[in-house]
Structures are given as C-alpha cells and as structure tokens.
C-alpha cells in the first residue's frame, strides 16, 4: 500500500509489510552492521519496484520458442541512480541490482560547521539526456542535503521532472524543505517519523545511517 498525505502532496510512503518489517529490524540498535547493510539493500530493491512503476513502456518484436510476439519492454527512458555520499551508497546497491543497466552518479556533500549548510565536494554524473535520475539518501532529516543535491542536478541540466528522491526515513521538517524548494519532485519513503531532535537526528529514526552502514563512529 502507498500512503499519501494532504500536507505533503509529493510524498509517498511505501507501507508494504516486507519493507516495514525490515525497517523495524534496521531501527533496532542491536542490529549489527552486516545485517543493517543487507536490510538497507533489500528495502531499496523493494522500494525501487514501486518507484519504477510508471516507467514508460513500449513493445518489441521477439520470438518465443513457439511464436513471434510483441513483448512489453521499458521504453527509451534510461535510469541513473545517484547516491548522496556516503549513506546513499547502501541504498544505491539495491537499486542497481534491480536495474543493472542503470548508470550511476555520485554527489558528495559535507556540512559546513558554521553555516550548518551542505557544501558540495564531489559531483560526477552520467549524461543527462533522456534519463530519469533517482537520487538516494536513506535519511531525509533537515532536507538541506537532498534539496542541495537536487539543485546540483538542476545546475547540470536535469529538470525536476526527471528527478525522484528515494529515502528510507523522513522527518516532516525535511519533507517540508524539499517540497518548498522542489514542489514537483516525487519523494518516496519507507516511513515518515515524528520529528528532528536538537542535533537534527530523526526521532525515532535509526541513528546515524552512515555509521551504522559502514561500522564507523
Ligand atoms: N542523518 C542520519 O544518519 N540520521 C539521522 O537521524 C539524521 C541524519
């Protein structure tokens, strides 16, 4: 089931039992790094199924062992998966398994201690022409990184119409920020949590996704 919200018209929460069960395991602080990484990849794969539901289709003449047929295939639109470094890498793995022909870009952002705003330090993207860009970052907390990453794509000629944002857990504050800056970019989440705490962590959340994914502190 896909949950939608009046306040957040671009947000879809993918409320599937498998996704929710796996997310609950990820939230548990006792879940070790190896399992956390595996679960994130599995959820990304399940979410990717829903996220790619409206890819345009066409038919292609093929021959089965019995006869010729016009077989349904995905039309020309190609896919690019773009993780925001570093936690986005864990979600990108699942999507790349689902769409192996997708190209992969990377956007690296760090948080400036004084301004508290994201600063771009690395951008490498595939050719934008005719491509749908799926931006991935597991935690949509303040929304500033996601919004800055979409700005980065825009600056390189990728319009909001060709961008989708896929995250795992969001705070309402973050959804509001992305939606205000990019009101037509669809946002896909596994859960919309309660709020951000004073350190900009999502509550209840799952802690620092990057640290839990890579086993760092
Ligand atoms: N980034 C994380 O990894 N976790 C949060 O809760 C917020 C931002």
PDB file of C-alpha atoms and ligand atoms in Angstrom:
ATOM      1  CA  UNK A   1       0.000   0.000   0.000  1.00  0.00           C
ATOM      2  CA  UNK A   2       1.179   3.516  -0.771  1.00  0.00           C
ATOM      3  CA  UNK A   3       0.321   6.131   1.885  1.00  0.00           C
ATOM      4  CA  UNK A   4      -0.179   9.714   0.744  1.00  0.00           C
ATOM      5  CA  UNK A   5      -0.561  12.891   2.796  1.00  0.00           C
ATOM      6  CA  UNK A   6      -2.587  16.056   2.278  1.00  0.00           C
ATOM      7  CA  UNK A   7       0.178  18.196   3.788  1.00  0.00           C
ATOM      8  CA  UNK A   8       2.861  16.547   1.618  1.00  0.00           C
ATOM      9  CA  UNK A   9       1.436  16.103  -1.876  1.00  0.00           C
ATOM     10  CA  UNK A  10       4.749  14.859  -3.367  1.00  0.00           C
ATOM     11  CA  UNK A  11       5.355  12.243  -0.647  1.00  0.00           C
ATOM     12  CA  UNK A  12       4.593   8.525  -0.995  1.00  0.00           C
ATOM     13  CA  UNK A  13       5.259   6.223   1.953  1.00  0.00           C
ATOM     14  CA  UNK A  14       5.627   2.630   0.799  1.00  0.00           C
ATOM     15  CA  UNK A  15       3.784   0.811   3.527  1.00  0.00           C
ATOM     16  CA  UNK A  16       4.489  -2.776   2.474  1.00  0.00           C
ATOM     17  CA  UNK A  17       4.789  -5.445   5.207  1.00  0.00           C
ATOM     18  CA  UNK A  18       8.209  -6.597   3.973  1.00  0.00           C
ATOM     19  CA  UNK A  19       9.554  -3.032   3.885  1.00  0.00           C
ATOM     20  CA  UNK A  20       8.141  -2.207   7.320  1.00  0.00           C
ATOM     21  CA  UNK A  21       9.428  -5.426   8.900  1.00  0.00           C
ATOM     22  CA  UNK A  22      12.924  -4.906   7.522  1.00  0.00           C
ATOM     23  CA  UNK A  23      12.899  -1.239   8.577  1.00  0.00           C
ATOM     24  CA  UNK A  24      11.973  -2.201  12.148  1.00  0.00           C
ATOM     25  CA  UNK A  25      14.980  -4.544  12.205  1.00  0.00           C
ATOM     26  CA  UNK A  26      17.184  -1.681  10.985  1.00  0.00           C
ATOM     27  CA  UNK A  27      15.888   0.674  13.662  1.00  0.00           C
ATOM     28  CA  UNK A  28      16.818  -1.786  16.427  1.00  0.00           C
ATOM     29  CA  UNK A  29      20.124  -0.588  17.881  1.00  0.00           C
ATOM     30  CA  UNK A  30      21.164  -4.204  18.451  1.00  0.00           C
ATOM     31  CA  UNK A  31      21.203  -4.888  14.700  1.00  0.00           C
ATOM     32  CA  UNK A  32      24.831  -5.333  13.605  1.00  0.00           C
ATOM     33  CA  UNK A  33      26.447  -3.613  10.603  1.00  0.00           C
ATOM     34  CA  UNK A  34      26.365  -6.619   8.264  1.00  0.00           C
ATOM     35  CA  UNK A  35      22.649  -7.154   8.751  1.00  0.00           C
ATOM     36  CA  UNK A  36      21.935  -3.399   8.613  1.00  0.00           C
ATOM     37  CA  UNK A  37      23.694  -3.180   5.227  1.00  0.00           C
ATOM     38  CA  UNK A  38      21.843  -6.218   3.887  1.00  0.00           C
ATOM     39  CA  UNK A  39      18.452  -4.880   5.038  1.00  0.00           C
ATOM     40  CA  UNK A  40      19.055  -1.447   3.509  1.00  0.00           C
ATOM     41  CA  UNK A  41      19.865  -3.046   0.186  1.00  0.00           C
ATOM     42  CA  UNK A  42      16.779  -5.271   0.340  1.00  0.00           C
ATOM     43  CA  UNK A  43      14.487  -2.350   1.195  1.00  0.00           C
ATOM     44  CA  UNK A  44      15.960  -0.263  -1.647  1.00  0.00           C
ATOM     45  CA  UNK A  45      15.213  -3.115  -4.016  1.00  0.00           C
ATOM     46  CA  UNK A  46      11.610  -3.373  -2.805  1.00  0.00           C
ATOM     47  CA  UNK A  47      11.140   0.397  -2.945  1.00  0.00           C
ATOM     48  CA  UNK A  48      12.672   0.522  -6.398  1.00  0.00           C
ATOM     49  CA  UNK A  49       9.936  -1.765  -7.635  1.00  0.00           C
ATOM     50  CA  UNK A  50       7.316   0.851  -6.708  1.00  0.00           C
ATOM     51  CA  UNK A  51       9.407   3.818  -7.773  1.00  0.00           C
ATOM     52  CA  UNK A  52       9.831   2.484 -11.291  1.00  0.00           C
ATOM     53  CA  UNK A  53       6.164   1.534 -11.655  1.00  0.00           C
ATOM     54  CA  UNK A  54       5.396   4.319 -14.141  1.00  0.00           C
ATOM     55  CA  UNK A  55       8.410   3.958 -16.414  1.00  0.00           C
ATOM     56  CA  UNK A  56       7.054   4.309 -19.961  1.00  0.00           C
ATOM     57  CA  UNK A  57       6.613   1.026 -21.826  1.00  0.00           C
ATOM     58  CA  UNK A  58       6.683   0.005 -25.445  1.00  0.00           C
ATOM     59  CA  UNK A  59       6.723  -3.333 -27.253  1.00  0.00           C
ATOM     60  CA  UNK A  60       9.479  -5.168 -29.034  1.00  0.00           C
ATOM     61  CA  UNK A  61       9.093  -7.970 -31.589  1.00  0.00           C
ATOM     62  CA  UNK A  62      10.627 -11.134 -30.195  1.00  0.00           C
ATOM     63  CA  UNK A  63      10.337 -14.804 -30.986  1.00  0.00           C
ATOM     64  CA  UNK A  64       9.468 -17.253 -28.243  1.00  0.00           C
ATOM     65  CA  UNK A  65      10.133 -20.961 -28.880  1.00  0.00           C
ATOM     66  CA  UNK A  66       6.509 -21.098 -30.120  1.00  0.00           C
ATOM     67  CA  UNK A  67       5.747 -17.891 -31.963  1.00  0.00           C
ATOM     68  CA  UNK A  68       6.502 -14.253 -32.609  1.00  0.00           C
ATOM     69  CA  UNK A  69       5.081 -11.706 -30.195  1.00  0.00           C
ATOM     70  CA  UNK A  70       5.130  -8.002 -29.417  1.00  0.00           C
ATOM     71  CA  UNK A  71       6.701  -8.205 -25.960  1.00  0.00           C
ATOM     72  CA  UNK A  72       6.406  -5.345 -23.428  1.00  0.00           C
ATOM     73  CA  UNK A  73       9.731  -3.645 -22.664  1.00  0.00           C
ATOM     74  CA  UNK A  74      10.740  -0.404 -20.952  1.00  0.00           C
ATOM     75  CA  UNK A  75      10.816   2.455 -23.438  1.00  0.00           C
ATOM     76  CA  UNK A  76      13.907   4.553 -24.206  1.00  0.00           C
ATOM     77  CA  UNK A  77      13.971   6.404 -20.843  1.00  0.00           C
ATOM     78  CA  UNK A  78      17.150   5.346 -19.130  1.00  0.00           C
ATOM     79  CA  UNK A  79      17.758   5.386 -15.412  1.00  0.00           C
ATOM     80  CA  UNK A  80      20.545   6.974 -13.388  1.00  0.00           C
ATOM     81  CA  UNK A  81      20.993   6.141  -9.720  1.00  0.00           C
ATOM     82  CA  UNK A  82      22.682   8.925  -7.757  1.00  0.00           C
ATOM     83  CA  UNK A  83      23.576   8.288  -4.114  1.00  0.00           C
ATOM     84  CA  UNK A  84      24.371  11.227  -1.867  1.00  0.00           C
ATOM     85  CA  UNK A  85      27.643  10.208  -0.197  1.00  0.00           C
ATOM     86  CA  UNK A  86      28.086   8.350   1.900  1.00  0.00           C
ATOM     87  CA  UNK A  87      24.960   6.677   3.321  1.00  0.00           C
ATOM     88  CA  UNK A  88      23.257   6.790  -0.081  1.00  0.00           C
ATOM     89  CA  UNK A  89      25.702   4.128  -1.293  1.00  0.00           C
ATOM     90  CA  UNK A  90      23.920   1.468   0.747  1.00  0.00           C
ATOM     91  CA  UNK A  91      20.593   2.161  -0.936  1.00  0.00           C
ATOM     92  CA  UNK A  92      22.103   2.532  -4.394  1.00  0.00           C
ATOM     93  CA  UNK A  93      23.320  -1.080  -4.228  1.00  0.00           C
ATOM     94  CA  UNK A  94      19.750  -2.396  -4.072  1.00  0.00           C
ATOM     95  CA  UNK A  95      18.564  -0.208  -6.932  1.00  0.00           C
ATOM     96  CA  UNK A  96      21.494  -1.196  -9.123  1.00  0.00           C
ATOM     97  CA  UNK A  97      20.599  -4.848  -8.605  1.00  0.00           C
ATOM     98  CA  UNK A  98      17.057  -4.101  -9.734  1.00  0.00           C
ATOM     99  CA  UNK A  99      18.087  -2.010 -12.756  1.00  0.00           C
ATOM    100  CA  UNK A 100      21.537  -3.364 -13.684  1.00  0.00           C
ATOM    101  CA  UNK A 101      21.699  -1.262 -16.864  1.00  0.00           C
ATOM    102  CA  UNK A 102      21.318   1.973 -14.881  1.00  0.00           C
ATOM    103  CA  UNK A 103      24.197   4.428 -14.843  1.00  0.00           C
ATOM    104  CA  UNK A 104      25.467   5.601 -11.501  1.00  0.00           C
ATOM    105  CA  UNK A 105      26.396   9.140 -10.493  1.00  0.00           C
ATOM    106  CA  UNK A 106      27.679  10.398  -7.131  1.00  0.00           C
ATOM    107  CA  UNK A 107      27.112  13.593  -5.184  1.00  0.00           C
ATOM    108  CA  UNK A 108      29.309  14.309  -2.172  1.00  0.00           C
ATOM    109  CA  UNK A 109      28.184  16.919   0.326  1.00  0.00           C
ATOM    110  CA  UNK A 110      29.580  17.864   3.711  1.00  0.00           C
ATOM    111  CA  UNK A 111      28.054  20.073   6.363  1.00  0.00           C
ATOM    112  CA  UNK A 112      29.772  23.383   6.975  1.00  0.00           C
ATOM    113  CA  UNK A 113      30.166  23.725  10.753  1.00  0.00           C
ATOM    114  CA  UNK A 114      29.460  27.459  10.756  1.00  0.00           C
ATOM    115  CA  UNK A 115      26.626  27.821   8.290  1.00  0.00           C
ATOM    116  CA  UNK A 116      25.277  24.293   9.056  1.00  0.00           C
ATOM    117  CA  UNK A 117      24.553  24.094   5.325  1.00  0.00           C
ATOM    118  CA  UNK A 118      25.689  21.410   2.861  1.00  0.00           C
ATOM    119  CA  UNK A 119      28.734  22.151   0.731  1.00  0.00           C
ATOM    120  CA  UNK A 120      29.388  20.219  -2.473  1.00  0.00           C
ATOM    121  CA  UNK A 121      32.798  18.480  -2.639  1.00  0.00           C
ATOM    122  CA  UNK A 122      32.288  15.870  -5.361  1.00  0.00           C
ATOM    123  CA  UNK A 123      29.936  15.536  -8.321  1.00  0.00           C
ATOM    124  CA  UNK A 124      30.158  13.000 -11.126  1.00  0.00           C
ATOM    125  CA  UNK A 125      27.068  12.322 -13.208  1.00  0.00           C
ATOM    126  CA  UNK A 126      26.147  10.377 -16.343  1.00  0.00           C
ATOM    127  CA  UNK A 127      24.908  12.094 -19.499  1.00  0.00           C
ATOM    128  CA  UNK A 128      21.517  13.651 -18.569  1.00  0.00           C
ATOM    129  CA  UNK A 129      19.815  13.309 -21.947  1.00  0.00           C
ATOM    130  CA  UNK A 130      16.660  11.119 -21.813  1.00  0.00           C
ATOM    131  CA  UNK A 131      17.371   9.851 -18.324  1.00  0.00           C
ATOM    132  CA  UNK A 132      15.405   9.628 -15.089  1.00  0.00           C
ATOM    133  CA  UNK A 133      17.575  10.423 -12.079  1.00  0.00           C
ATOM    134  CA  UNK A 134      16.863   8.597  -8.834  1.00  0.00           C
ATOM    135  CA  UNK A 135      18.566  10.445  -6.013  1.00  0.00           C
ATOM    136  CA  UNK A 136      19.109   8.248  -2.962  1.00  0.00           C
ATOM    137  CA  UNK A 137      19.821   9.137   0.649  1.00  0.00           C
ATOM    138  CA  UNK A 138      18.416   6.996   3.476  1.00  0.00           C
ATOM    139  CA  UNK A 139      17.727   9.832   5.946  1.00  0.00           C
ATOM    140  CA  UNK A 140      15.712  12.903   4.984  1.00  0.00           C
ATOM    141  CA  UNK A 141      16.373  14.905   8.151  1.00  0.00           C
ATOM    142  CA  UNK A 142      16.638  18.702   7.684  1.00  0.00           C
ATOM    143  CA  UNK A 143      16.109  18.275   3.941  1.00  0.00           C
ATOM    144  CA  UNK A 144      19.020  20.628   3.180  1.00  0.00           C
ATOM    145  CA  UNK A 145      21.284  17.937   1.680  1.00  0.00           C
ATOM    146  CA  UNK A 146      18.556  16.470  -0.507  1.00  0.00           C
ATOM    147  CA  UNK A 147      17.485  19.909  -1.633  1.00  0.00           C
ATOM    148  CA  UNK A 148      21.100  20.934  -2.387  1.00  0.00           C
ATOM    149  CA  UNK A 149      21.643  17.669  -4.300  1.00  0.00           C
ATOM    150  CA  UNK A 150      18.570  18.386  -6.442  1.00  0.00           C
ATOM    151  CA  UNK A 151      19.957  21.918  -7.049  1.00  0.00           C
ATOM    152  CA  UNK A 152      23.192  20.273  -8.177  1.00  0.00           C
ATOM    153  CA  UNK A 153      21.296  18.118 -10.675  1.00  0.00           C
ATOM    154  CA  UNK A 154      19.346  21.184 -11.879  1.00  0.00           C
ATOM    155  CA  UNK A 155      22.595  23.107 -12.432  1.00  0.00           C
ATOM    156  CA  UNK A 156      23.778  20.308 -14.699  1.00  0.00           C
ATOM    157  CA  UNK A 157      20.677  20.478 -16.869  1.00  0.00           C
ATOM    158  CA  UNK A 158      18.490  17.848 -15.174  1.00  0.00           C
ATOM    159  CA  UNK A 159      14.998  19.240 -14.650  1.00  0.00           C
ATOM    160  CA  UNK A 160      12.894  18.437 -11.576  1.00  0.00           C
ATOM    161  CA  UNK A 161      10.513  16.481 -13.855  1.00  0.00           C
ATOM    162  CA  UNK A 162      13.255  13.908 -14.407  1.00  0.00           C
ATOM    163  CA  UNK A 163      14.221  13.545 -10.735  1.00  0.00           C
ATOM    164  CA  UNK A 164      12.861  11.265  -7.994  1.00  0.00           C
ATOM    165  CA  UNK A 165      14.071  11.200  -4.424  1.00  0.00           C
ATOM    166  CA  UNK A 166      14.232   7.903  -2.581  1.00  0.00           C
ATOM    167  CA  UNK A 167      14.900   7.803   1.156  1.00  0.00           C
ATOM    168  CA  UNK A 168      14.217   5.405   3.977  1.00  0.00           C
ATOM    169  CA  UNK A 169      13.075   7.565   6.867  1.00  0.00           C
ATOM    170  CA  UNK A 170      11.980  11.220   6.821  1.00  0.00           C
ATOM    171  CA  UNK A 171      11.241  13.892   9.363  1.00  0.00           C
ATOM    172  CA  UNK A 172       8.316  16.166   8.452  1.00  0.00           C
ATOM    173  CA  UNK A 173      10.728  19.135   8.652  1.00  0.00           C
ATOM    174  CA  UNK A 174      12.856  17.640   5.864  1.00  0.00           C
ATOM    175  CA  UNK A 175       9.937  16.829   3.596  1.00  0.00           C
ATOM    176  CA  UNK A 176       8.729  20.429   4.009  1.00  0.00           C
ATOM    177  CA  UNK A 177      12.119  21.856   2.981  1.00  0.00           C
ATOM    178  CA  UNK A 178      12.466  19.672  -0.133  1.00  0.00           C
ATOM    179  CA  UNK A 179       8.872  20.234  -1.122  1.00  0.00           C
ATOM    180  CA  UNK A 180       9.175  24.016  -0.811  1.00  0.00           C
ATOM    181  CA  UNK A 181      12.311  24.120  -2.967  1.00  0.00           C
ATOM    182  CA  UNK A 182      11.293  21.447  -5.482  1.00  0.00           C
ATOM    183  CA  UNK A 183       7.498  21.109  -5.432  1.00  0.00           C
ATOM    184  CA  UNK A 184       7.271  18.628  -8.317  1.00  0.00           C
ATOM    185  CA  UNK A 185       9.972  16.140  -7.332  1.00  0.00           C
ATOM    186  CA  UNK A 186       8.307  12.946  -6.090  1.00  0.00           C
ATOM    187  CA  UNK A 187       9.623  11.710  -2.743  1.00  0.00           C
ATOM    188  CA  UNK A 188       9.454   8.004  -1.867  1.00  0.00           C
ATOM    189  CA  UNK A 189       9.984   6.917   1.745  1.00  0.00           C
ATOM    190  CA  UNK A 190       9.577   3.821   3.879  1.00  0.00           C
ATOM    191  CA  UNK A 191       8.452   5.868   6.901  1.00  0.00           C
ATOM    192  CA  UNK A 192       7.547   9.383   7.975  1.00  0.00           C
ATOM    193  CA  UNK A 193       8.799   9.717  11.550  1.00  0.00           C
ATOM    194  CA  UNK A 194       7.836  12.120  14.326  1.00  0.00           C
ATOM    195  CA  UNK A 195      10.393  14.972  14.360  1.00  0.00           C
ATOM    196  CA  UNK A 196      14.025  16.073  14.461  1.00  0.00           C
ATOM    197  CA  UNK A 197      15.797  16.327  17.813  1.00  0.00           C
ATOM    198  CA  UNK A 198      18.105  19.218  18.823  1.00  0.00           C
ATOM    199  CA  UNK A 199      21.020  17.544  16.985  1.00  0.00           C
ATOM    200  CA  UNK A 200      18.996  17.149  13.777  1.00  0.00           C
ATOM    201  CA  UNK A 201      18.587  13.391  14.264  1.00  0.00           C
ATOM    202  CA  UNK A 202      15.308  11.842  13.195  1.00  0.00           C
ATOM    203  CA  UNK A 203      13.168  10.543  16.091  1.00  0.00           C
ATOM    204  CA  UNK A 204      12.555   7.619  16.498  1.00  0.00           C
ATOM    205  CA  UNK A 205      14.790   7.141  13.444  1.00  0.00           C
ATOM    206  CA  UNK A 206      17.627   4.650  13.402  1.00  0.00           C
ATOM    207  CA  UNK A 207      20.639   6.720  14.451  1.00  0.00           C
ATOM    208  CA  UNK A 208      23.424   7.724  12.083  1.00  0.00           C
ATOM    209  CA  UNK A 209      22.779   5.755   8.915  1.00  0.00           C
ATOM    210  CA  UNK A 210      26.338   6.231   7.583  1.00  0.00           C
ATOM    211  CA  UNK A 211      27.960   4.999  10.783  1.00  0.00           C
ATOM    212  CA  UNK A 212      25.633   2.039  11.094  1.00  0.00           C
ATOM    213  CA  UNK A 213      26.134   1.134   7.433  1.00  0.00           C
ATOM    214  CA  UNK A 214      29.926   1.323   7.465  1.00  0.00           C
ATOM    215  CA  UNK A 215      30.607   0.414  11.106  1.00  0.00           C
ATOM    216  CA  UNK A 216      32.193   3.765  11.960  1.00  0.00           C
ATOM    217  CA  UNK A 217      31.721   6.043  14.967  1.00  0.00           C
TER     218      UNK A 217
HETATM  219  N1  LIG B   1      21.375  11.526   9.327  1.00  0.00           N
HETATM  220  C1  LIG B   1      21.346  10.290   9.890  1.00  0.00           C
HETATM  221  O1  LIG B   1      22.119   9.418   9.526  1.00  0.00           O
HETATM  222  N2  LIG B   1      20.432  10.061  10.850  1.00  0.00           N
HETATM  223  C2  LIG B   1      19.558  10.985  11.259  1.00  0.00           C
HETATM  224  O2  LIG B   1      18.734  10.702  12.130  1.00  0.00           O
HETATM  225  C3  LIG B   1      19.602  12.254  10.652  1.00  0.00           C
HETATM  226  C4  LIG B   1      20.525  12.491   9.693  1.00  0.00           C
END
